[in-house]
Amino acid sequence: MRKRVKGKPDAALYQVRREALELLEEQSRQGRLDLLYGDESQVSPEGYVPYGWQFEDEEVCIASAKGKGLHCFALLSRDNRIVYATREESITSDFIVEQLDRLSLEVVKPTVVVLDNARVHTAAKVVARLEGWQRRGLFLFYLPAYSPHLNIAERLWKELKARWLEPQDYLTTDNLFYATKRALAAVGKNLFISFSDYRM
């Protein structure tokens, strides 16, 4: 059973934004700009178990665990280039500004960052920096509301939690945080996600 967002996007805005994203994808394929998809997630000791199975005479379980989590923010391209940062504190608009400001100083060609409409992405502090970032060649593109399927960075978290992190990584918080950082550092080197071309 898949989880779905509660609402539905406005049909007209959704169509316009999808067409605009298609143009950005085409520009990226032609090498005219860099296109990065951004998102954040948390890895916690509670683990990630979307489904499982066991033999009739076998008891398989994961111990319930509470504890601090590791908050991750990543920018990912279709060819597995990644820029990421982690922290134990919650991700705030100040943190997003810091990451995007750092990126804006490193761009070598026009760069577009695709984001959802989370408050930390649309906060006044972020909006206030837009003009300065644009002068440096960094632009933000906001997806229509209720459209996580358009953000390829969402897939990163699924791969991380469902495939790259092992059950033993959850034994201690230190192990979990180390394994998470190790996996993110390996994206595009030893770990890859196969993305299809963008299609309307």
PDB file of C-alpha atoms in Angstrom:
ATOM      1  CA  MET A   1       0.000   0.000   0.000  1.00  0.00           C
ATOM      2  CA  ARG A   2       1.523   3.297  -1.039  1.00  0.00           C
ATOM      3  CA  LYS A   3       1.366   6.422   1.057  1.00  0.00           C
ATOM      4  CA  ARG A   4      -0.024   9.447  -0.732  1.00  0.00           C
ATOM      5  CA  VAL A   5      -0.173  13.120   0.135  1.00  0.00           C
ATOM      6  CA  LYS A   6      -3.523  14.298   1.458  1.00  0.00           C
ATOM      7  CA  GLY A   7      -4.369  16.942  -1.106  1.00  0.00           C
ATOM      8  CA  LYS A   8      -4.292  17.301  -4.857  1.00  0.00           C
ATOM      9  CA  PRO A   9      -2.497  20.012  -6.824  1.00  0.00           C
ATOM     10  CA  ASP A  10      -4.378  22.709  -8.650  1.00  0.00           C
ATOM     11  CA  ALA A  11      -4.765  21.212 -12.149  1.00  0.00           C
ATOM     12  CA  ALA A  12      -3.887  24.353 -14.119  1.00  0.00           C
ATOM     13  CA  LEU A  13      -0.858  25.244 -11.988  1.00  0.00           C
ATOM     14  CA  TYR A  14       0.291  21.635 -12.036  1.00  0.00           C
ATOM     15  CA  GLN A  15       0.232  21.567 -15.850  1.00  0.00           C
ATOM     16  CA  VAL A  16       2.127  24.856 -16.159  1.00  0.00           C
ATOM     17  CA  ARG A  17       4.761  23.781 -13.647  1.00  0.00           C
ATOM     18  CA  ARG A  18       5.235  20.365 -15.254  1.00  0.00           C
ATOM     19  CA  GLU A  19       5.762  21.972 -18.643  1.00  0.00           C
ATOM     20  CA  ALA A  20       8.262  24.418 -17.133  1.00  0.00           C
ATOM     21  CA  LEU A  21      10.092  21.548 -15.451  1.00  0.00           C
ATOM     22  CA  GLU A  22      10.213  19.699 -18.762  1.00  0.00           C
ATOM     23  CA  LEU A  23      11.942  22.729 -20.323  1.00  0.00           C
ATOM     24  CA  LEU A  24      14.465  22.820 -17.480  1.00  0.00           C
ATOM     25  CA  GLU A  25      15.133  19.103 -17.910  1.00  0.00           C
ATOM     26  CA  GLU A  26      15.731  19.628 -21.631  1.00  0.00           C
ATOM     27  CA  GLN A  27      18.133  22.502 -20.944  1.00  0.00           C
ATOM     28  CA  SER A  28      19.943  20.278 -18.460  1.00  0.00           C
ATOM     29  CA  ARG A  29      20.222  17.419 -20.988  1.00  0.00           C
ATOM     30  CA  GLN A  30      21.764  19.864 -23.455  1.00  0.00           C
ATOM     31  CA  GLY A  31      24.307  20.945 -20.833  1.00  0.00           C
ATOM     32  CA  ARG A  32      23.071  24.535 -20.684  1.00  0.00           C
ATOM     33  CA  LEU A  33      22.333  24.434 -16.978  1.00  0.00           C
ATOM     34  CA  ASP A  34      22.726  22.255 -13.919  1.00  0.00           C
ATOM     35  CA  LEU A  35      19.476  20.935 -12.473  1.00  0.00           C
ATOM     36  CA  LEU A  36      19.393  19.759  -8.867  1.00  0.00           C
ATOM     37  CA  TYR A  37      16.435  18.456  -6.885  1.00  0.00           C
ATOM     38  CA  GLY A  38      16.392  19.244  -3.181  1.00  0.00           C
ATOM     39  CA  ASP A  39      14.726  17.608  -0.228  1.00  0.00           C
ATOM     40  CA  GLU A  40      15.275  16.769   3.416  1.00  0.00           C
ATOM     41  CA  SER A  41      14.596  13.740   5.568  1.00  0.00           C
ATOM     42  CA  GLN A  42      15.400  12.285   8.946  1.00  0.00           C
ATOM     43  CA  VAL A  43      17.057   8.987   9.785  1.00  0.00           C
ATOM     44  CA  SER A  44      16.123   7.786  13.248  1.00  0.00           C
ATOM     45  CA  PRO A  45      16.745   4.730  15.468  1.00  0.00           C
ATOM     46  CA  GLU A  46      13.129   3.645  14.925  1.00  0.00           C
ATOM     47  CA  GLY A  47      14.147   2.303  11.537  1.00  0.00           C
ATOM     48  CA  TYR A  48      12.302   1.969   8.271  1.00  0.00           C
ATOM     49  CA  VAL A  49      10.225  -1.147   7.633  1.00  0.00           C
ATOM     50  CA  PRO A  50       7.804  -0.753   4.722  1.00  0.00           C
ATOM     51  CA  TYR A  51       7.028  -4.482   4.688  1.00  0.00           C
ATOM     52  CA  GLY A  52       8.529  -7.824   5.623  1.00  0.00           C
ATOM     53  CA  TRP A  53       7.939 -11.574   5.812  1.00  0.00           C
ATOM     54  CA  GLN A  54       8.969 -14.476   7.975  1.00  0.00           C
ATOM     55  CA  PHE A  55       8.632 -18.235   8.092  1.00  0.00           C
ATOM     56  CA  GLU A  56       5.782 -19.670  10.159  1.00  0.00           C
ATOM     57  CA  ASP A  57       8.082 -20.867  12.938  1.00  0.00           C
ATOM     58  CA  GLU A  58      10.241 -17.764  12.937  1.00  0.00           C
ATOM     59  CA  GLU A  59       9.893 -14.503  14.828  1.00  0.00           C
ATOM     60  CA  VAL A  60      11.459 -11.555  13.053  1.00  0.00           C
ATOM     61  CA  CYS A  61      11.272  -8.166  14.684  1.00  0.00           C
ATOM     62  CA  ILE A  62      13.002  -4.849  15.069  1.00  0.00           C
ATOM     63  CA  ALA A  63      13.228  -3.523  18.607  1.00  0.00           C
ATOM     64  CA  SER A  64      11.333  -0.298  19.112  1.00  0.00           C
ATOM     65  CA  ALA A  65      13.796   2.493  19.757  1.00  0.00           C
ATOM     66  CA  LYS A  66      13.459   6.154  20.567  1.00  0.00           C
ATOM     67  CA  GLY A  67      16.220   8.644  20.280  1.00  0.00           C
ATOM     68  CA  LYS A  68      17.593  11.569  18.410  1.00  0.00           C
ATOM     69  CA  GLY A  69      17.669  11.456  14.644  1.00  0.00           C
ATOM     70  CA  LEU A  70      19.983  12.720  11.965  1.00  0.00           C
ATOM     71  CA  HIS A  71      18.427  15.372   9.743  1.00  0.00           C
ATOM     72  CA  CYS A  72      19.664  15.318   6.147  1.00  0.00           C
ATOM     73  CA  PHE A  73      19.372  17.854   3.336  1.00  0.00           C
ATOM     74  CA  ALA A  74      20.436  16.869  -0.162  1.00  0.00           C
ATOM     75  CA  LEU A  75      20.519  18.269  -3.673  1.00  0.00           C
ATOM     76  CA  LEU A  76      20.599  15.525  -6.293  1.00  0.00           C
ATOM     77  CA  SER A  77      20.874  15.427 -10.084  1.00  0.00           C
ATOM     78  CA  ARG A  78      19.698  12.687 -12.428  1.00  0.00           C
ATOM     79  CA  ASP A  79      23.316  11.677 -13.030  1.00  0.00           C
ATOM     80  CA  ASN A  80      23.850  11.101  -9.278  1.00  0.00           C
ATOM     81  CA  ARG A  81      25.745  14.270  -8.463  1.00  0.00           C
ATOM     82  CA  ILE A  82      24.942  15.126  -4.859  1.00  0.00           C
ATOM     83  CA  VAL A  83      25.456  18.018  -2.486  1.00  0.00           C
ATOM     84  CA  TYR A  84      24.370  17.226   1.052  1.00  0.00           C
ATOM     85  CA  ALA A  85      24.596  18.308   4.665  1.00  0.00           C
ATOM     86  CA  THR A  86      23.525  16.634   7.907  1.00  0.00           C
ATOM     87  CA  ARG A  87      22.826  17.848  11.406  1.00  0.00           C
ATOM     88  CA  GLU A  88      21.261  16.554  14.584  1.00  0.00           C
ATOM     89  CA  GLU A  89      19.123  19.669  15.040  1.00  0.00           C
ATOM     90  CA  SER A  90      15.972  20.222  13.007  1.00  0.00           C
ATOM     91  CA  ILE A  91      16.375  21.725   9.570  1.00  0.00           C
ATOM     92  CA  THR A  92      15.459  25.403   9.616  1.00  0.00           C
ATOM     93  CA  SER A  93      15.203  28.126   6.999  1.00  0.00           C
ATOM     94  CA  ASP A  94      18.553  29.475   8.277  1.00  0.00           C
ATOM     95  CA  PHE A  95      20.123  26.105   7.522  1.00  0.00           C
ATOM     96  CA  ILE A  96      18.592  26.048   4.029  1.00  0.00           C
ATOM     97  CA  VAL A  97      19.876  29.579   3.379  1.00  0.00           C
ATOM     98  CA  GLU A  98      23.345  28.511   4.523  1.00  0.00           C
ATOM     99  CA  GLN A  99      23.394  25.502   2.180  1.00  0.00           C
ATOM    100  CA  LEU A 100      22.080  27.401  -0.838  1.00  0.00           C
ATOM    101  CA  ASP A 101      24.406  30.330  -0.168  1.00  0.00           C
ATOM    102  CA  ARG A 102      27.369  27.946  -0.155  1.00  0.00           C
ATOM    103  CA  LEU A 103      26.156  26.368  -3.395  1.00  0.00           C
ATOM    104  CA  SER A 104      25.718  29.779  -5.031  1.00  0.00           C
ATOM    105  CA  LEU A 105      29.430  30.459  -4.535  1.00  0.00           C
ATOM    106  CA  GLU A 106      30.378  27.212  -6.294  1.00  0.00           C
ATOM    107  CA  VAL A 107      28.191  27.226  -9.421  1.00  0.00           C
ATOM    108  CA  VAL A 108      30.055  27.141 -12.733  1.00  0.00           C
ATOM    109  CA  LYS A 109      27.007  27.478 -14.981  1.00  0.00           C
ATOM    110  CA  PRO A 110      23.401  28.540 -14.418  1.00  0.00           C
ATOM    111  CA  THR A 111      22.025  26.209 -11.764  1.00  0.00           C
ATOM    112  CA  VAL A 112      18.394  25.553 -10.904  1.00  0.00           C
ATOM    113  CA  VAL A 113      17.394  23.967  -7.604  1.00  0.00           C
ATOM    114  CA  VAL A 114      13.969  22.295  -7.610  1.00  0.00           C
ATOM    115  CA  LEU A 115      12.211  22.383  -4.242  1.00  0.00           C
ATOM    116  CA  ASP A 116       8.807  21.611  -2.805  1.00  0.00           C
ATOM    117  CA  ASN A 117       6.773  24.176  -0.898  1.00  0.00           C
ATOM    118  CA  ALA A 118       7.913  23.263   2.607  1.00  0.00           C
ATOM    119  CA  ARG A 119       8.005  26.257   4.951  1.00  0.00           C
ATOM    120  CA  VAL A 120      11.783  26.100   5.286  1.00  0.00           C
ATOM    121  CA  HIS A 121      12.040  26.457   1.484  1.00  0.00           C
ATOM    122  CA  THR A 122       9.617  29.355   1.114  1.00  0.00           C
ATOM    123  CA  ALA A 123      10.420  31.290   4.302  1.00  0.00           C
ATOM    124  CA  ALA A 124      11.018  35.032   4.127  1.00  0.00           C
ATOM    125  CA  LYS A 125      14.729  34.485   4.827  1.00  0.00           C
ATOM    126  CA  VAL A 126      14.995  32.314   1.705  1.00  0.00           C
ATOM    127  CA  VAL A 127      12.976  34.703  -0.475  1.00  0.00           C
ATOM    128  CA  ALA A 128      15.146  37.618   0.671  1.00  0.00           C
ATOM    129  CA  ARG A 129      18.240  35.873  -0.737  1.00  0.00           C
ATOM    130  CA  LEU A 130      16.790  35.042  -4.166  1.00  0.00           C
ATOM    131  CA  GLU A 131      18.041  38.134  -5.975  1.00  0.00           C
ATOM    132  CA  GLY A 132      21.592  37.720  -4.701  1.00  0.00           C
ATOM    133  CA  TRP A 133      21.649  34.047  -5.636  1.00  0.00           C
ATOM    134  CA  GLN A 134      20.315  34.804  -9.097  1.00  0.00           C
ATOM    135  CA  ARG A 135      23.152  37.278  -9.671  1.00  0.00           C
ATOM    136  CA  ARG A 136      25.529  34.395  -8.924  1.00  0.00           C
ATOM    137  CA  GLY A 137      23.678  32.053 -11.291  1.00  0.00           C
ATOM    138  CA  LEU A 138      21.567  30.095  -8.791  1.00  0.00           C
ATOM    139  CA  PHE A 139      17.799  29.935  -9.278  1.00  0.00           C
ATOM    140  CA  LEU A 140      15.009  28.224  -7.323  1.00  0.00           C
ATOM    141  CA  PHE A 141      12.079  26.446  -8.963  1.00  0.00           C
ATOM    142  CA  TYR A 142       9.139  25.492  -6.778  1.00  0.00           C
ATOM    143  CA  LEU A 143       7.105  22.417  -7.584  1.00  0.00           C
ATOM    144  CA  PRO A 144       3.318  22.576  -7.442  1.00  0.00           C
ATOM    145  CA  ALA A 145       1.844  21.625  -4.082  1.00  0.00           C
ATOM    146  CA  TYR A 146       1.136  17.947  -3.401  1.00  0.00           C
ATOM    147  CA  SER A 147       3.551  16.738  -6.088  1.00  0.00           C
ATOM    148  CA  PRO A 148       6.336  14.772  -4.362  1.00  0.00           C
ATOM    149  CA  HIS A 149       6.453  12.380  -7.344  1.00  0.00           C
ATOM    150  CA  LEU A 150       8.057  15.167  -9.394  1.00  0.00           C
ATOM    151  CA  ASN A 151      11.015  15.416  -7.013  1.00  0.00           C
ATOM    152  CA  ILE A 152      13.685  12.796  -7.689  1.00  0.00           C
ATOM    153  CA  ALA A 153      15.351  13.587  -4.348  1.00  0.00           C
ATOM    154  CA  GLU A 154      12.452  11.762  -2.671  1.00  0.00           C
ATOM    155  CA  ARG A 155      13.857   8.563  -4.191  1.00  0.00           C
ATOM    156  CA  LEU A 156      17.185   9.164  -2.476  1.00  0.00           C
ATOM    157  CA  TRP A 157      15.627   8.735   0.964  1.00  0.00           C
ATOM    158  CA  LYS A 158      13.830   5.561  -0.050  1.00  0.00           C
ATOM    159  CA  GLU A 159      17.064   4.030  -1.344  1.00  0.00           C
ATOM    160  CA  LEU A 160      18.954   5.137   1.746  1.00  0.00           C
ATOM    161  CA  LYS A 161      16.474   3.746   4.260  1.00  0.00           C
ATOM    162  CA  ALA A 162      15.257   0.658   2.401  1.00  0.00           C
ATOM    163  CA  ARG A 163      18.469  -0.562   0.751  1.00  0.00           C
ATOM    164  CA  TRP A 164      21.659   1.178   1.751  1.00  0.00           C
ATOM    165  CA  LEU A 165      21.281   1.140   5.526  1.00  0.00           C
ATOM    166  CA  GLU A 166      21.635  -2.344   7.032  1.00  0.00           C
ATOM    167  CA  PRO A 167      19.767  -3.652  10.105  1.00  0.00           C
ATOM    168  CA  GLN A 168      22.991  -3.672  12.115  1.00  0.00           C
ATOM    169  CA  ASP A 169      23.422   0.037  11.424  1.00  0.00           C
ATOM    170  CA  TYR A 170      20.516   0.663  13.787  1.00  0.00           C
ATOM    171  CA  LEU A 171      22.196  -0.978  16.786  1.00  0.00           C
ATOM    172  CA  THR A 172      23.482   2.335  18.100  1.00  0.00           C
ATOM    173  CA  THR A 173      22.879   5.962  17.225  1.00  0.00           C
ATOM    174  CA  ASP A 174      26.571   6.459  16.436  1.00  0.00           C
ATOM    175  CA  ASN A 175      26.513   3.520  14.014  1.00  0.00           C
ATOM    176  CA  LEU A 176      23.390   4.855  12.337  1.00  0.00           C
ATOM    177  CA  PHE A 177      24.701   8.367  11.885  1.00  0.00           C
ATOM    178  CA  TYR A 178      28.035   7.098  10.561  1.00  0.00           C
ATOM    179  CA  ALA A 179      26.365   4.689   8.124  1.00  0.00           C
ATOM    180  CA  THR A 180      24.047   7.428   6.861  1.00  0.00           C
ATOM    181  CA  LYS A 181      26.885   9.859   6.226  1.00  0.00           C
ATOM    182  CA  ARG A 182      28.939   7.089   4.604  1.00  0.00           C
ATOM    183  CA  ALA A 183      26.069   6.219   2.254  1.00  0.00           C
ATOM    184  CA  LEU A 184      25.435   9.826   1.256  1.00  0.00           C
ATOM    185  CA  ALA A 185      29.154  10.321   0.591  1.00  0.00           C
ATOM    186  CA  ALA A 186      29.121   7.252  -1.684  1.00  0.00           C
ATOM    187  CA  VAL A 187      26.300   8.481  -3.948  1.00  0.00           C
ATOM    188  CA  GLY A 188      27.662   8.868  -7.455  1.00  0.00           C
ATOM    189  CA  LYS A 189      30.798   6.911  -6.550  1.00  0.00           C
ATOM    190  CA  ASN A 190      29.802   3.470  -5.247  1.00  0.00           C
ATOM    191  CA  LEU A 191      26.057   3.938  -4.876  1.00  0.00           C
ATOM    192  CA  PHE A 192      23.844   4.895  -7.783  1.00  0.00           C
ATOM    193  CA  ILE A 193      20.172   5.474  -8.470  1.00  0.00           C
ATOM    194  CA  SER A 194      18.980   4.755 -11.988  1.00  0.00           C
ATOM    195  CA  PHE A 195      16.634   7.564 -13.008  1.00  0.00           C
ATOM    196  CA  SER A 196      14.613   7.468 -16.178  1.00  0.00           C
ATOM    197  CA  ASP A 197      14.453  10.530 -18.390  1.00  0.00           C
ATOM    198  CA  TYR A 198      11.855  13.087 -17.397  1.00  0.00           C
ATOM    199  CA  ARG A 199       8.569  12.541 -19.225  1.00  0.00           C
ATOM    200  CA  MET A 200       5.330  14.471 -19.125  1.00  0.00           C
TER     201      MET A 200
END
